[in-house]
PDB file of C-alpha atoms in Angstrom:
ATOM      1  CA  MET A   1       0.051  -0.199   0.316  1.00 64.00           C
ATOM      2  CA  LEU A   2       1.628   3.527  -0.547  1.00 70.00           C
ATOM      3  CA  ALA A   3       1.864   6.206   1.715  1.00 74.00           C
ATOM      4  CA  ARG A   4      -1.004   8.816   1.748  1.00 89.00           C
ATOM      5  CA  THR A   5       1.909  12.009   1.933  1.00 89.00           C
ATOM      6  CA  ALA A   6       4.999  12.329   1.915  1.00 92.00           C
ATOM      7  CA  SER A   7       7.615  14.199   3.976  1.00 93.00           C
ATOM      8  CA  LEU A   8       9.284  17.100   2.207  1.00 93.00           C
ATOM      9  CA  ASN A   9      11.947  18.668   4.712  1.00 95.00           C
ATOM     10  CA  ILE A  10      13.220  21.961   4.062  1.00 95.00           C
ATOM     11  CA  ARG A  11      15.522  24.649   6.335  1.00 97.00           C
ATOM     12  CA  ILE A  12      14.349  27.861   5.936  1.00 96.00           C
ATOM     13  CA  ASP A  13      14.910  30.849   8.936  1.00 97.00           C
ATOM     14  CA  PRO A  14      13.100  30.957  11.823  1.00 97.00           C
ATOM     15  CA  GLU A  15      11.449  35.026  11.455  1.00 97.00           C
ATOM     16  CA  THR A  16       9.800  34.153   7.291  1.00 97.00           C
ATOM     17  CA  LYS A  17       9.533  30.551   9.739  1.00 98.00           C
ATOM     18  CA  ARG A  18       6.673  32.422  11.882  1.00 98.00           C
ATOM     19  CA  SER A  19       5.873  35.777   9.598  1.00 97.00           C
ATOM     20  CA  ALA A  20       3.597  32.990   6.949  1.00 97.00           C
ATOM     21  CA  GLU A  21       3.018  30.795   9.679  1.00 98.00           C
ATOM     22  CA  GLN A  22       0.769  33.683  11.344  1.00 97.00           C
ATOM     23  CA  LEU A  23       0.175  34.794   7.339  1.00 96.00           C
ATOM     24  CA  PHE A  24      -1.987  31.732   7.015  1.00 97.00           C
ATOM     25  CA  SER A  25      -3.094  31.201   9.806  1.00 97.00           C
ATOM     26  CA  ALA A  26      -5.632  34.688   9.470  1.00 97.00           C
ATOM     27  CA  PHE A  27      -6.288  32.792   6.329  1.00 96.00           C
ATOM     28  CA  GLY A  28      -6.916  29.627   8.352  1.00 97.00           C
ATOM     29  CA  ILE A  29      -4.732  27.091   6.746  1.00 97.00           C
ATOM     30  CA  THR A  30      -0.967  25.907   8.322  1.00 97.00           C
ATOM     31  CA  LEU A  31       2.475  26.222   6.411  1.00 97.00           C
ATOM     32  CA  THR A  32       1.579  22.643   5.075  1.00 96.00           C
ATOM     33  CA  ASP A  33      -1.298  23.814   2.952  1.00 97.00           C
ATOM     34  CA  ALA A  34       0.099  26.686   2.073  1.00 98.00           C
ATOM     35  CA  VAL A  35       2.658  24.576   0.659  1.00 97.00           C
ATOM     36  CA  THR A  36       0.257  21.756  -1.367  1.00 97.00           C
ATOM     37  CA  MET A  37      -1.603  24.597  -2.699  1.00 97.00           C
ATOM     38  CA  PHE A  38       2.151  25.998  -4.220  1.00 97.00           C
ATOM     39  CA  LEU A  39       2.859  22.922  -5.057  1.00 97.00           C
ATOM     40  CA  ARG A  40       0.068  22.064  -6.401  1.00 97.00           C
ATOM     41  CA  GLN A  41      -0.494  25.985  -8.448  1.00 98.00           C
ATOM     42  CA  SER A  42       2.952  25.095 -10.171  1.00 98.00           C
ATOM     43  CA  ILE A  43       1.651  21.995 -11.198  1.00 98.00           C
ATOM     44  CA  ILE A  44      -1.415  23.044 -12.844  1.00 97.00           C
ATOM     45  CA  THR A  45       0.436  25.928 -14.823  1.00 96.00           C
ATOM     46  CA  GLY A  46       3.439  24.046 -15.935  1.00 97.00           C
ATOM     47  CA  GLY A  47       5.823  27.121 -13.311  1.00 96.00           C
ATOM     48  CA  LEU A  48       6.069  29.379 -10.797  1.00 94.00           C
ATOM     49  CA  PRO A  49       2.118  30.571  -9.565  1.00 94.00           C
ATOM     50  CA  PHE A  50       3.520  33.875 -10.156  1.00 91.00           C
ATOM     51  CA  GLU A  51       6.353  35.917 -12.109  1.00 90.00           C
ATOM     52  CA  LEU A  52       9.525  36.919 -11.729  1.00 87.00           C
ATOM     53  CA  LYS A  53      11.029  40.281 -12.569  1.00 86.00           C
ATOM     54  CA  LEU A  54      13.653  41.529 -11.543  1.00 83.00           C
ATOM     55  CA  PRO A  55      12.661  45.870 -11.508  1.00 81.00           C
ATOM     56  CA  GLN A  56      14.044  47.836 -14.349  1.00 86.00           C
ATOM     57  CA  TYR A  57      14.494  50.863 -12.797  1.00 87.00           C
ATOM     58  CA  ASN A  58      15.651  54.833 -14.691  1.00 89.00           C
ATOM     59  CA  ALA A  59      17.916  56.292 -13.678  1.00 89.00           C
ATOM     60  CA  GLU A  60      15.784  59.117 -12.073  1.00 91.00           C
ATOM     61  CA  MET A  61      14.833  56.654  -9.428  1.00 90.00           C
ATOM     62  CA  LEU A  62      18.609  54.687  -8.827  1.00 89.00           C
ATOM     63  CA  ALA A  63      19.449  58.574  -7.767  1.00 91.00           C
ATOM     64  CA  ALA A  64      15.968  59.259  -6.028  1.00 90.00           C
ATOM     65  CA  MET A  65      16.469  55.959  -4.339  1.00 88.00           C
ATOM     66  CA  ALA A  66      20.434  56.818  -3.704  1.00 91.00           C
ATOM     67  CA  GLU A  67      19.294  60.029  -1.737  1.00 89.00           C
ATOM     68  CA  ALA A  68      16.498  58.129   0.121  1.00 85.00           C
ATOM     69  CA  ASN A  69      19.104  55.744   1.632  1.00 87.00           C
ATOM     70  CA  LYS A  70      21.279  58.496   2.653  1.00 86.00           C
ATOM     71  CA  LEU A  71      18.119  60.966   3.991  1.00 79.00           C
ATOM     72  CA  ALA A  72      17.389  57.430   6.246  1.00 80.00           C
ATOM     73  CA  LYS A  73      20.675  57.147   7.684  1.00 83.00           C
ATOM     74  CA  SER A  74      21.314  60.481   8.767  1.00 82.00           C
ATOM     75  CA  GLY A  75      18.709  60.742  11.687  1.00 74.00           C
ATOM     76  CA  MET A  76      16.860  63.539   9.333  1.00 71.00           C
ATOM     77  CA  GLY A  77      13.468  63.480  10.007  1.00 73.00           C
ATOM     78  CA  PHE A  78      11.343  65.875   9.833  1.00 77.00           C
ATOM     79  CA  ASP A  79       7.801  67.884  12.519  1.00 79.00           C
ATOM     80  CA  THR A  80       4.956  68.694   9.684  1.00 84.00           C
ATOM     81  CA  ALA A  81       5.759  68.261   6.343  1.00 84.00           C
ATOM     82  CA  GLN A  82       6.350  72.560   5.787  1.00 88.00           C
ATOM     83  CA  LYS A  83       9.461  71.664   7.634  1.00 82.00           C
ATOM     84  CA  LEU A  84       9.914  68.744   4.677  1.00 79.00           C
ATOM     85  CA  LEU A  85       8.680  71.369   1.595  1.00 85.00           C
ATOM     86  CA  GLY A  86      11.329  73.783   3.519  1.00 84.00           C
ATOM     87  CA  LYS A  87      13.874  72.200   2.711  1.00 80.00           C
ATOM     88  CA  LEU A  88      14.115  70.896   0.080  1.00 82.00           C
ATOM     89  CA  LYS A  89      13.295  74.903  -1.375  1.00 84.00           C
ATOM     90  CA  ALA A  90      17.057  75.287   0.460  1.00 72.00           C
TER      91      ALA A  90
END
């Protein structure tokens, strides 16, 4: 007689596992249920059940992201939108 289930062992960081379990719990499913759904959809679609693509950013967006990272690391913050706008105009 064939087994009705098979075991699948995967390695994943604990925080990702906890977050995923919490998310799936809100839907009333277990992590095992979610993995099973992923595998079945992969079979049905003949590939990953979502689109994989690299983000494409133009030079302007890359410059804005670099500036945002620089500001975030500097700890610069603003109490009001007016102060932010004043700094941007300076």
